[in-house]
Coordinates of C-alpha atoms in Angstrom, one line a residue:
Chain A
M1 CA 11.1 20.9 1.2
S2 CA 10.3 17.6 -0.5
K3 CA 10.0 17.3 -4.3
I4 CA 6.5 16.8 -5.5
V5 CA 5.7 15.6 -9.0
I6 CA 2.2 16.2 -10.5
A7 CA 1.0 14.0 -13.3
V8 CA -1.1 15.8 -15.9
P9 CA -3.0 13.8 -18.5
R10 CA -2.7 14.6 -22.2
G11 CA -5.7 14.5 -24.4
R12 CA -9.3 15.7 -24.2
I13 CA -9.0 17.7 -20.9
T14 CA -5.7 19.5 -21.6
K15 CA -7.4 22.8 -22.1
E16 CA -9.4 22.6 -18.9
C17 CA -6.3 21.5 -17.0
K18 CA -4.4 24.5 -18.4
N19 CA -7.1 26.9 -17.3
L20 CA -6.9 25.4 -13.8
L21 CA -3.2 24.9 -13.2
L22 CA -2.0 28.2 -14.7
K23 CA -3.8 30.1 -12.0
T24 CA -1.9 28.4 -9.2
S25 CA 1.2 29.6 -7.4
F26 CA 2.9 26.4 -8.7
A27 CA 1.8 26.9 -12.3
P28 CA 3.7 24.7 -14.8
D29 CA 5.8 25.8 -17.7
P30 CA 3.1 26.5 -20.4
L31 CA 5.0 24.2 -22.7
L32 CA 3.3 21.4 -20.8
F33 CA 0.1 22.1 -22.7
D34 CA 1.7 22.4 -26.1
K35 CA 0.5 19.5 -28.3
D36 CA 3.7 19.4 -30.4
T37 CA 6.3 19.2 -27.6
R38 CA 8.0 15.9 -27.0
K39 CA 9.1 16.9 -23.6
L40 CA 7.6 14.9 -20.8
T41 CA 8.9 16.7 -17.7
F42 CA 8.3 20.3 -16.9
K43 CA 9.3 22.8 -14.2
S44 CA 6.9 25.0 -12.3
K45 CA 6.9 28.4 -10.6
K46 CA 7.9 26.6 -7.4
R47 CA 11.3 24.9 -7.3
N48 CA 10.1 21.7 -5.5
I49 CA 7.2 21.1 -7.8
E50 CA 7.5 19.4 -11.2
Y51 CA 5.0 18.2 -13.7
I52 CA 5.0 15.2 -16.0
K53 CA 2.8 14.6 -19.0
V54 CA 1.3 11.1 -19.2
R55 CA -1.4 9.2 -21.1
A56 CA -4.7 9.8 -19.4
F57 CA -5.1 6.1 -18.8
D58 CA -1.7 5.9 -17.1
A59 CA -2.1 8.9 -14.6
C60 CA -3.4 6.6 -11.9
T61 CA -0.6 4.1 -12.3
F62 CA 2.1 6.8 -12.1
V63 CA 0.6 8.1 -8.8
A64 CA -0.2 4.7 -7.3
F65 CA 3.5 3.6 -7.8
G66 CA 4.7 6.9 -6.3
A67 CA 6.4 8.1 -9.5
A68 CA 4.2 11.1 -9.1
Q69 CA 2.7 12.2 -5.8
I70 CA -0.3 14.1 -7.2
G71 CA -2.2 13.7 -10.5
I72 CA -5.3 14.4 -12.4
A73 CA -7.4 11.5 -13.5
G74 CA -10.9 10.7 -14.7
E75 CA -13.2 8.7 -12.4
D76 CA -13.3 6.1 -15.2
V77 CA -9.6 5.4 -14.8
I78 CA -9.7 5.6 -10.9
N79 CA -12.6 3.1 -10.8
E80 CA -11.0 0.8 -13.4
F81 CA -7.8 0.4 -11.5
D82 CA -9.2 0.8 -8.0
Y83 CA -5.7 1.2 -6.6
S84 CA -5.5 0.9 -2.8
E85 CA -2.6 3.4 -2.8
I86 CA -4.7 6.3 -4.3
Y87 CA -6.8 8.9 -2.7
A88 CA -9.1 11.2 -4.8
P89 CA -9.9 14.1 -2.4
L90 CA -11.1 16.7 -4.9
D91 CA -13.6 16.9 -7.7
L92 CA -12.2 19.2 -10.4
N93 CA -15.5 19.8 -12.2
I94 CA -13.9 19.3 -15.6
G95 CA -14.0 16.5 -18.2
H96 CA -17.6 15.6 -17.6
C97 CA -18.9 12.6 -19.5
R98 CA -20.3 9.1 -18.8
I99 CA -19.4 5.5 -19.3
S100 CA -22.2 3.7 -21.1
V101 CA -23.2 0.4 -22.7
A102 CA -23.9 0.8 -26.4
A103 CA -25.0 -1.7 -29.0
L104 CA -25.7 -1.8 -32.8
K105 CA -29.1 -0.4 -33.6
S106 CA -29.8 -3.5 -35.7
L107 CA -29.2 -5.7 -32.6
L108 CA -31.7 -3.8 -30.5
K109 CA -34.4 -4.4 -33.1
K110 CA -33.9 -8.2 -32.6
E111 CA -33.4 -8.5 -28.8
D112 CA -34.2 -6.8 -25.6
P113 CA -31.2 -6.0 -23.3
E114 CA -33.3 -7.2 -20.3
T115 CA -33.0 -10.8 -21.7
W116 CA -29.1 -10.8 -21.9
S117 CA -27.5 -13.7 -20.0
N118 CA -24.1 -14.1 -21.7
I119 CA -22.7 -11.4 -23.9
R120 CA -19.4 -10.3 -25.5
I121 CA -18.3 -6.7 -25.1
A122 CA -15.4 -4.6 -26.5
T123 CA -14.1 -2.1 -24.0
K124 CA -11.0 -0.6 -22.5
Y125 CA -12.6 -0.9 -19.1
P126 CA -12.7 -4.7 -18.4
N127 CA -13.0 -4.3 -14.6
I128 CA -15.8 -1.7 -14.6
T129 CA -17.7 -3.7 -17.3
K130 CA -17.3 -7.1 -15.5
K131 CA -18.5 -5.5 -12.2
F132 CA -21.5 -3.8 -13.7
F133 CA -22.8 -6.9 -15.5
Y134 CA -21.9 -9.2 -12.6
N135 CA -24.2 -7.2 -10.4
K136 CA -27.0 -7.7 -13.0
G137 CA -26.3 -11.5 -13.2
I138 CA -25.0 -11.3 -16.7
Q139 CA -22.0 -13.3 -17.8
V140 CA -19.7 -11.2 -19.9
E141 CA -16.7 -12.0 -22.1
I142 CA -14.4 -9.0 -22.6
I143 CA -12.5 -8.0 -25.8
K144 CA -9.9 -5.6 -24.4
L145 CA -9.2 -2.7 -26.8
S146 CA -7.3 0.5 -26.2
G147 CA -9.3 2.7 -28.6
S148 CA -11.6 2.9 -31.6
M149 CA -14.1 0.8 -29.7
E150 CA -16.9 1.9 -32.0
L151 CA -15.4 -0.1 -34.9
A152 CA -15.7 -3.4 -33.1
P153 CA -19.5 -3.9 -33.7
S154 CA -19.4 -2.7 -37.3
L155 CA -16.6 -5.2 -38.1
N156 CA -18.4 -8.1 -36.4
M157 CA -16.0 -8.5 -33.5
C158 CA -18.9 -8.2 -31.1
R159 CA -22.2 -6.4 -31.0
R160 CA -21.9 -4.3 -27.8
I161 CA -19.3 -1.9 -26.4
V162 CA -18.7 -0.1 -23.1
D163 CA -17.0 3.2 -23.6
L164 CA -16.9 6.9 -22.7
V165 CA -19.7 8.9 -24.1
S166 CA -19.7 12.7 -24.2
T167 CA -22.2 13.9 -26.7
G168 CA -23.1 10.6 -28.3
K169 CA -22.1 11.8 -31.8
T170 CA -19.4 9.2 -32.4
L171 CA -21.8 6.4 -31.4
K172 CA -24.4 7.7 -33.8
E173 CA -22.0 8.0 -36.7
N174 CA -21.0 4.3 -36.2
G175 CA -24.6 3.0 -36.1
L176 CA -24.6 2.5 -32.3
T177 CA -27.2 3.4 -29.7
E178 CA -26.6 4.1 -26.0
I179 CA -28.4 1.6 -24.0
E180 CA -27.5 2.3 -20.4
E181 CA -25.3 4.6 -18.4
I182 CA -22.9 2.8 -16.1
M183 CA -21.6 5.9 -14.3
K184 CA -21.1 9.6 -14.6
I185 CA -17.5 10.8 -14.9
Q186 CA -15.5 13.8 -14.1
S187 CA -11.8 14.5 -13.5
K188 CA -10.5 14.3 -9.9
L189 CA -7.3 15.3 -8.2
I190 CA -5.6 12.1 -7.1
V191 CA -2.9 11.7 -4.4
N192 CA -0.5 8.9 -3.6
R193 CA -1.4 7.5 -0.1
S194 CA 2.1 7.4 1.2
A195 CA 2.8 11.0 0.0
Y196 CA -0.4 12.1 1.7
K197 CA 0.6 10.5 5.0
T198 CA 4.3 11.6 5.0
N199 CA 3.9 15.0 3.5
M200 CA 0.5 16.0 4.7
N201 CA 1.1 19.8 5.1
E202 CA 2.5 20.3 1.6
V203 CA 0.0 18.0 -0.1
S204 CA -2.9 19.6 1.7
K205 CA -1.8 23.0 0.6
I206 CA -1.7 22.0 -3.0
I207 CA -5.2 20.3 -2.8
S208 CA -6.7 23.4 -1.2
E209 CA -5.1 25.8 -3.6
I210 CA -6.4 23.9 -6.6
G211 CA -9.7 23.6 -4.8
T212 CA -10.0 27.4 -4.7
F213 CA -9.9 27.6 -8.5
V214 CA -12.4 24.8 -9.2
K215 CA -15.5 26.4 -10.6
Chain B
M1 CA 6.8 -26.0 -22.3
V2 CA 8.1 -24.1 -19.3
N3 CA 11.7 -22.9 -19.4
K4 CA 13.4 -24.9 -16.6
F5 CA 15.2 -21.7 -15.4
L6 CA 11.9 -19.8 -14.9
V7 CA 10.4 -19.5 -11.4
P8 CA 6.6 -19.0 -11.0
A9 CA 5.3 -15.4 -11.2
G10 CA 5.6 -13.6 -7.9
F11 CA 8.6 -15.7 -6.7
K12 CA 12.3 -15.0 -7.1
D13 CA 15.8 -16.2 -6.4
S14 CA 17.2 -13.7 -3.9
L15 CA 20.9 -13.4 -4.7
N16 CA 23.9 -11.5 -3.2
F17 CA 23.1 -8.3 -1.4
D18 CA 19.4 -8.7 -1.0
A19 CA 19.6 -12.1 0.8
S20 CA 22.4 -11.1 3.1
I21 CA 20.9 -7.7 4.1
E22 CA 17.5 -9.3 4.6
H23 CA 19.1 -11.8 6.9
K24 CA 21.0 -9.1 8.8
Y25 CA 17.9 -6.8 9.2
K26 CA 15.7 -9.7 10.3
N27 CA 18.2 -10.6 13.0
R28 CA 18.4 -7.0 14.2
I29 CA 14.6 -6.7 14.5
I30 CA 14.2 -10.1 16.2
N31 CA 17.2 -9.6 18.5
Y32 CA 15.8 -6.2 19.6
F33 CA 12.5 -7.7 20.6
R34 CA 14.3 -10.6 22.3
D35 CA 16.5 -8.1 24.2
N36 CA 13.2 -6.6 25.4
G37 CA 11.8 -9.9 26.8
F38 CA 10.0 -11.3 23.9
T39 CA 10.2 -15.1 23.4
L40 CA 11.1 -16.2 19.8
I41 CA 8.8 -18.9 18.5
K42 CA 8.7 -20.8 15.3
T43 CA 5.6 -22.0 13.6
P44 CA 5.0 -24.5 10.7
L45 CA 4.9 -23.5 7.1
I46 CA 1.8 -25.7 6.4
E47 CA -1.5 -25.5 8.2
F48 CA -5.0 -26.9 7.9
S49 CA -6.8 -24.6 5.4
K50 CA -9.6 -23.9 7.8
N51 CA -7.2 -22.2 10.2
L52 CA -6.1 -19.7 7.5
D53 CA -7.9 -16.9 5.6
R54 CA -8.3 -16.4 1.9
N55 CA -5.4 -15.9 -0.6
T56 CA -3.6 -19.0 0.7
L57 CA -1.9 -21.4 -1.7
T58 CA -3.7 -24.7 -1.2
L59 CA -1.9 -28.0 -1.5
K60 CA -3.2 -31.4 -2.4
K61 CA -5.3 -33.1 0.3
N62 CA -3.5 -35.4 2.6
K63 CA -4.3 -39.1 3.1
K64 CA -7.0 -38.2 5.7
N65 CA -8.6 -35.9 3.2
D66 CA -7.7 -32.8 5.1
Q67 CA -7.2 -29.7 3.0
L68 CA -3.7 -28.1 3.7
S69 CA -2.4 -24.7 2.8
I70 CA 0.9 -22.8 3.0
R71 CA 0.5 -20.0 5.5
N72 CA 0.1 -16.4 4.2
D73 CA 0.3 -14.7 7.5
I74 CA 1.9 -15.8 10.8
T75 CA -0.4 -13.9 13.1
P76 CA -3.3 -16.5 12.9
Q77 CA -0.8 -19.1 13.9
I78 CA 0.2 -17.1 17.0
I79 CA -3.5 -16.8 17.8
R80 CA -3.8 -20.6 17.5
I81 CA -0.8 -21.2 19.8
A82 CA -1.8 -18.6 22.4
S83 CA -5.3 -20.1 22.6
S84 CA -4.1 -23.7 22.8
R85 CA -0.6 -24.7 23.8
L86 CA 0.0 -21.5 25.7
A87 CA -3.5 -20.9 26.9
N88 CA -2.5 -21.5 30.5
K89 CA 0.7 -19.5 30.6
I90 CA 0.7 -16.5 32.7
R91 CA -0.2 -13.2 30.9
P92 CA 0.9 -11.1 29.3
L93 CA 2.6 -13.3 26.8
K94 CA 5.3 -11.6 24.8
L95 CA 6.1 -13.4 21.6
C96 CA 8.1 -12.6 18.5
Y97 CA 8.4 -14.6 15.3
Y98 CA 9.8 -14.6 11.7
G99 CA 9.3 -16.8 8.7
E100 CA 8.4 -17.0 5.0
V101 CA 4.8 -16.6 4.0
V102 CA 3.3 -17.3 0.6
R103 CA 0.2 -15.8 -1.1
K104 CA -1.9 -17.4 -3.8
M105 CA -2.2 -14.2 -5.7
G106 CA -0.1 -11.0 -6.0
T107 CA -1.5 -7.6 -6.9
I108 CA -0.4 -5.0 -9.5
L109 CA 1.2 -2.9 -6.8
R110 CA 2.7 -6.0 -5.0
P111 CA 3.2 -8.9 -7.4
E112 CA 5.6 -10.7 -5.0
R113 CA 4.0 -13.8 -3.5
Q114 CA 6.6 -14.9 -1.0
F115 CA 8.0 -12.7 1.7
Q116 CA 9.7 -13.0 5.0
Q117 CA 7.3 -11.8 7.8
V118 CA 8.7 -10.6 11.1
G119 CA 6.6 -9.6 14.0
A120 CA 5.8 -9.4 17.7
E121 CA 2.7 -9.8 19.9
I122 CA 1.7 -9.0 23.4
I123 CA -1.2 -11.2 24.4
G124 CA -3.4 -10.8 27.4
S125 CA -2.7 -7.3 28.5
E126 CA -5.3 -4.5 28.2
S127 CA -2.9 -1.9 29.5
Y128 CA -2.2 1.1 27.2
K129 CA 1.4 0.5 28.1
A130 CA 1.4 -2.6 26.0
D131 CA 0.3 -0.5 23.0
V132 CA 3.1 1.9 23.8
E133 CA 5.7 -0.8 24.2
I134 CA 4.9 -2.5 20.8
I135 CA 4.8 0.8 18.9
N136 CA 8.0 2.1 20.5
L137 CA 9.9 -1.1 19.9
A138 CA 8.7 -1.3 16.4
Y139 CA 9.8 2.3 15.7
E140 CA 13.2 1.6 17.3
T141 CA 13.8 -1.5 15.1
L142 CA 12.9 0.5 11.9
K143 CA 15.4 3.2 12.9
K144 CA 18.0 0.5 13.7
I145 CA 17.8 -0.8 10.1
G146 CA 18.2 2.6 8.5
V147 CA 14.6 3.7 7.8
K148 CA 14.5 7.5 7.7
N149 CA 11.7 10.1 7.9
I150 CA 9.3 7.8 9.5
V151 CA 5.7 8.7 10.0
I152 CA 3.8 6.7 12.6
E153 CA 0.1 6.9 12.0
I154 CA -2.4 5.9 14.7
T155 CA -6.0 5.2 13.7
A156 CA -9.0 4.0 15.7
P157 CA -11.4 2.3 13.3
F158 CA -14.1 2.0 16.0
F159 CA -14.9 5.7 15.7
L160 CA -16.0 5.5 12.1
E161 CA -17.6 2.1 12.7
S162 CA -19.7 3.5 15.5
L163 CA -20.9 6.3 13.3
F164 CA -21.8 3.8 10.5
K165 CA -23.9 1.8 12.9
K166 CA -26.1 4.8 13.4
I167 CA -26.8 5.1 9.6
T168 CA -29.7 2.9 8.5
N169 CA -29.8 4.0 4.9
K170 CA -27.6 1.4 3.1
D171 CA -27.1 3.5 0.0
L172 CA -25.9 6.5 2.0
K173 CA -23.6 4.2 4.0
N174 CA -22.0 2.8 0.8
K175 CA -21.6 6.2 -0.8
L176 CA -20.0 7.5 2.4
K177 CA -17.6 4.6 2.6
K178 CA -16.6 5.1 -1.0
Y179 CA -15.8 8.8 -0.4
I180 CA -14.0 8.1 2.9
K181 CA -11.8 5.6 1.1
L182 CA -10.9 8.3 -1.4
K183 CA -10.4 10.9 1.4
D184 CA -13.0 13.1 -0.3
I185 CA -14.4 15.0 2.6
N186 CA -16.3 17.6 0.5
N187 CA -18.5 14.9 -1.1
C188 CA -18.9 13.2 2.3
L189 CA -20.2 16.3 3.9
K190 CA -22.4 17.1 0.9
L191 CA -24.1 13.7 1.5
L192 CA -24.6 14.4 5.2
K193 CA -26.1 17.9 4.8
K194 CA -29.0 18.1 7.3
N195 CA -27.9 14.8 8.8
E196 CA -27.4 14.7 12.6
L197 CA -24.0 13.0 12.0
Y198 CA -22.6 15.9 10.0
D199 CA -20.6 17.3 12.9
S200 CA -19.3 13.9 14.0
F201 CA -17.8 13.1 10.5
K202 CA -16.4 16.6 10.2
T203 CA -14.7 16.4 13.6
L204 CA -13.2 13.0 12.8
H205 CA -11.8 14.5 9.6
L206 CA -10.4 17.5 11.4
C207 CA -8.5 15.2 13.8
S208 CA -6.4 13.9 11.0
G209 CA -2.8 15.2 10.9
S210 CA 0.2 15.7 13.2
I211 CA -0.8 14.9 16.8
Q212 CA 0.9 18.2 17.9
N213 CA -1.5 20.2 15.8
K214 CA -4.6 18.2 16.4
K215 CA -4.8 17.9 20.2
K216 CA -7.5 20.5 20.5
Y217 CA -9.8 18.6 18.1
I218 CA -9.0 15.3 19.7
S219 CA -10.0 16.6 23.1
K220 CA -13.4 17.6 21.6
L221 CA -13.9 14.1 20.1
S222 CA -15.5 12.4 23.1
K223 CA -18.1 15.3 23.5
I224 CA -19.3 14.7 19.9
I225 CA -18.8 11.0 19.4
G226 CA -18.5 9.6 22.8
Y227 CA -15.9 7.0 23.7
E228 CA -14.5 9.1 26.5
N229 CA -12.2 6.3 27.9
E230 CA -10.9 5.4 24.4
V231 CA -10.1 9.0 23.6
E232 CA -8.3 9.3 26.9
R233 CA -6.4 6.1 26.3
L234 CA -5.4 7.3 22.8
V235 CA -4.0 10.5 24.1
K236 CA -2.1 8.7 26.8
I237 CA -0.6 6.4 24.2
A238 CA 0.3 9.3 21.9
N239 CA 2.0 11.2 24.7
L240 CA 4.3 8.2 25.4
I241 CA 5.4 7.7 21.8
K242 CA 8.7 9.5 21.4
T243 CA 9.9 10.2 17.9
S244 CA 13.0 12.0 16.7
K245 CA 12.8 15.4 15.2
Y246 CA 13.0 13.9 11.7
D247 CA 10.1 11.6 12.3
S248 CA 6.5 12.3 13.3
L249 CA 3.4 10.9 14.9
N250 CA 0.1 11.5 13.1
V251 CA -3.5 10.5 13.7
D252 CA -6.1 9.6 11.1
F253 CA -9.6 8.6 12.3
F254 CA -11.0 9.2 8.8
D255 CA -9.6 6.0 7.4
L256 CA -11.4 2.8 6.6
Q257 CA -9.9 -0.6 7.3
T258 CA -9.2 -2.1 3.9
N259 CA -7.4 -5.2 4.9
K260 CA -6.8 -7.1 8.2
N261 CA -10.1 -5.8 9.5
Y262 CA -9.8 -7.8 12.7
Y263 CA -8.4 -4.8 14.6
K264 CA -10.7 -3.8 17.4
G265 CA -8.8 -1.1 19.2
I266 CA -6.1 1.2 17.9
K267 CA -4.3 0.4 14.7
F268 CA -0.9 1.8 13.8
T269 CA 0.9 2.1 10.5
F270 CA 4.5 3.1 9.6
F271 CA 5.2 5.1 6.5
A272 CA 8.5 6.6 5.3
K273 CA 9.0 9.5 3.0
D274 CA 9.4 8.5 -0.7
V275 CA 8.7 4.9 0.0
R276 CA 5.7 3.3 -1.7
G277 CA 2.9 2.0 0.5
E278 CA 3.0 1.2 4.2
I279 CA 6.2 -0.3 5.5
A280 CA 4.9 -1.9 8.7
G281 CA 1.9 -1.9 11.0
G282 CA -0.2 -3.5 13.6
G283 CA -2.9 -3.1 16.1
R284 CA -5.1 -4.4 18.9
Y285 CA -7.3 -7.4 18.3
N286 CA -9.4 -9.9 20.2
L287 CA -8.5 -13.6 20.4
K288 CA -11.5 -15.9 20.8
Y289 CA -11.3 -19.5 21.6
G290 CA -14.3 -21.5 23.0
S291 CA -16.0 -19.4 25.5
N292 CA -12.8 -17.5 26.3
S293 CA -11.5 -14.3 24.7
E294 CA -8.6 -12.1 25.4
T295 CA -7.0 -9.0 24.0
A296 CA -3.7 -8.7 22.2
I297 CA -1.6 -6.2 20.4
G298 CA 0.7 -7.1 17.5
Y299 CA 3.2 -5.7 15.1
T300 CA 4.2 -7.1 11.7
C301 CA 6.5 -6.1 8.9
Y302 CA 7.6 -7.7 5.6
M303 CA 11.2 -7.8 4.8
D304 CA 10.9 -6.9 1.1
T305 CA 9.3 -3.6 2.0
I306 CA 11.8 -3.0 4.8
L307 CA 14.6 -3.5 2.3
R308 CA 13.1 -0.9 -0.1
S309 CA 12.7 1.5 2.8
S310 CA 16.2 1.2 4.3
S311 CA 18.7 3.9 3.5
L312 CA 21.7 1.7 4.5
T313 CA 24.0 0.7 1.8
N314 CA 26.0 -2.5 1.3
Q315 CA 28.8 -2.3 3.9
N316 CA 29.8 -5.9 3.6
K317 CA 33.6 -5.7 3.3
K318 CA 34.7 -8.9 1.6
I319 CA 38.5 -9.6 1.8
L320 CA 40.5 -12.1 -0.2
I321 CA 43.0 -14.0 2.0
A322 CA 45.4 -16.8 1.5
F323 CA 44.1 -20.3 2.5
N324 CA 46.7 -20.7 5.2
T325 CA 46.1 -17.4 7.0
S326 CA 46.4 -17.9 10.8
N327 CA 43.3 -18.2 12.9
K328 CA 44.3 -15.2 15.0
I329 CA 44.5 -12.9 11.9
K330 CA 41.2 -14.3 10.7
Q331 CA 39.5 -13.6 14.0
Q332 CA 40.9 -10.0 14.0
L333 CA 39.6 -9.4 10.5
I334 CA 36.2 -10.7 11.4
K335 CA 36.1 -8.5 14.4
K336 CA 36.9 -5.5 12.2
G337 CA 33.9 -6.4 10.1
Y338 CA 35.5 -8.1 7.1
S339 CA 34.0 -11.1 5.5
L340 CA 36.8 -13.6 4.6
F341 CA 37.1 -15.2 1.2
K342 CA 39.8 -17.8 1.1
T343 CA 41.5 -18.6 -2.1
F344 CA 42.3 -22.2 -2.9
E345 CA 45.1 -21.3 -5.3
D346 CA 48.7 -21.3 -4.3
N347 CA 51.4 -19.1 -5.6
I348 CA 49.1 -16.5 -7.2
D349 CA 49.1 -12.7 -7.4
I350 CA 46.5 -12.1 -4.6
K351 CA 45.7 -8.6 -5.9
K352 CA 44.9 -10.0 -9.4
E353 CA 42.8 -12.8 -7.8
A354 CA 40.8 -10.3 -5.7
K355 CA 40.2 -8.2 -8.9
K356 CA 39.0 -11.3 -10.7
F357 CA 36.4 -12.0 -8.0
G358 CA 35.4 -8.3 -7.7
I359 CA 36.6 -8.3 -4.1
K360 CA 37.6 -4.8 -2.8
Y361 CA 40.2 -5.9 -0.2
Y362 CA 43.0 -8.3 0.0
L363 CA 45.5 -9.4 2.6
I364 CA 49.2 -9.4 1.9
N365 CA 51.9 -9.9 4.5
N366 CA 49.2 -9.6 7.1
I367 CA 48.4 -6.1 5.9
V368 CA 44.9 -5.2 4.5
K369 CA 45.1 -3.5 1.1
K370 CA 42.3 -1.9 -0.8
I371 CA 42.1 -2.2 -4.6

């Protein structure tokens, strides 16, 4: 039996991943979900299946390069990297949120977003952002940040951001207003293309077992 | 200022093992095709840009103001030759080739921009036996160079394309393509609920997998989608491809062409367990020139991927010998697979000298010794 590595993202969907994966016949060592552990690789109930804990933004890259054969990743990350070597065959119905464009409230008093032609945006999603504004005929200059996007407008780096929005509370607390939703997001099970082709039986079993526990 | 030792991104100096093993494998592949009646041809590195597709590295215009590019794929050159200089040669033409190709841009998954491409084409035969010959020869060459746990995947893009032609709603078509690209059958079928094509898409998906397990679904394919002759042809091809018990033959009709979308008949791809990406592939395509057109089937692989996939280890046995070793002994050593490294120094401890150069074997009193 071939070894299969599953990449699980740390961060906001840890609890939902735990609820899902602990029900399976290949449940990971519960230590995987412990915030304080520094371990990165974990055994499972099945000898040939192992887990790795990775940054949510890196899950796709680990799977695309074949370091992990299966993983969990948000549609934001899947779309941002758009790797040709990744399949995403299953919606996990967890980690729901959206990617949106937001701007300073004060800016919106002065200008109408319909009139934008060349704008600067802080985001950690340069590809999604460029594509979205390209389709609208708007030239966009990207400031690539990895976090704390909401700070950029208040510190005059730029006046608009593209970021994940869940409740909208963080935006509000930083004087920002959501202008337009770019896409709805949820987490998906992702599979390395080569692993899917060369180990179809085993990979399909894992996909369908996880599928049975998706609410 | 650029450091003079740097090479541009995506290019590299291939030293030692990589270069020699690439040379050896390329020869094995080419020689196997030549042994099977394929004629080796050589094409130029530079072409007029209009003959090539995107992602070519463009050069300065020549004196006549023609735009020139470095080739990024040899197949279009084969098409050019088959439809011009070899247009009147009796068919089928069986050609094989190798050479360096260069790309303008690399990708995250494949940053390399220069590779050695090796391939073979059968031009002008519609017979399913031509498909079988190319796939079987390609499979054998991969085995010969130590690729293990091979999966041959056959796809037929025209099944999906014919279904898409029946969908007039552009938005639905785009969404379906997106989900098919992700292999997300659940969302695909959700979109097609109450659509007359629901069963067709479902059947195509059910056909994916090992050919042994999917024959009953494939036999139903023509009843639901049509293409009776094509399905029959596909089954014939699949039945004649023989794999070892460690390898397998799969079919996947639920796969969209992402690159090289010129394939018009079957398409085949080779994968190997624990090797990233596809290792080789090919398919059937049409050559068009003037008012003429003909069919061809081709196979191509890139040596950098092949090197990553091979399980063979460096077996090059280098041996240090004295400069005046007799020709007879040298020939015997070469026959035994040794690669001779002659020292230019006289009166030296040959064992110490071999150690100095990191050479495993040395010859003393006409006897081979290992360090």
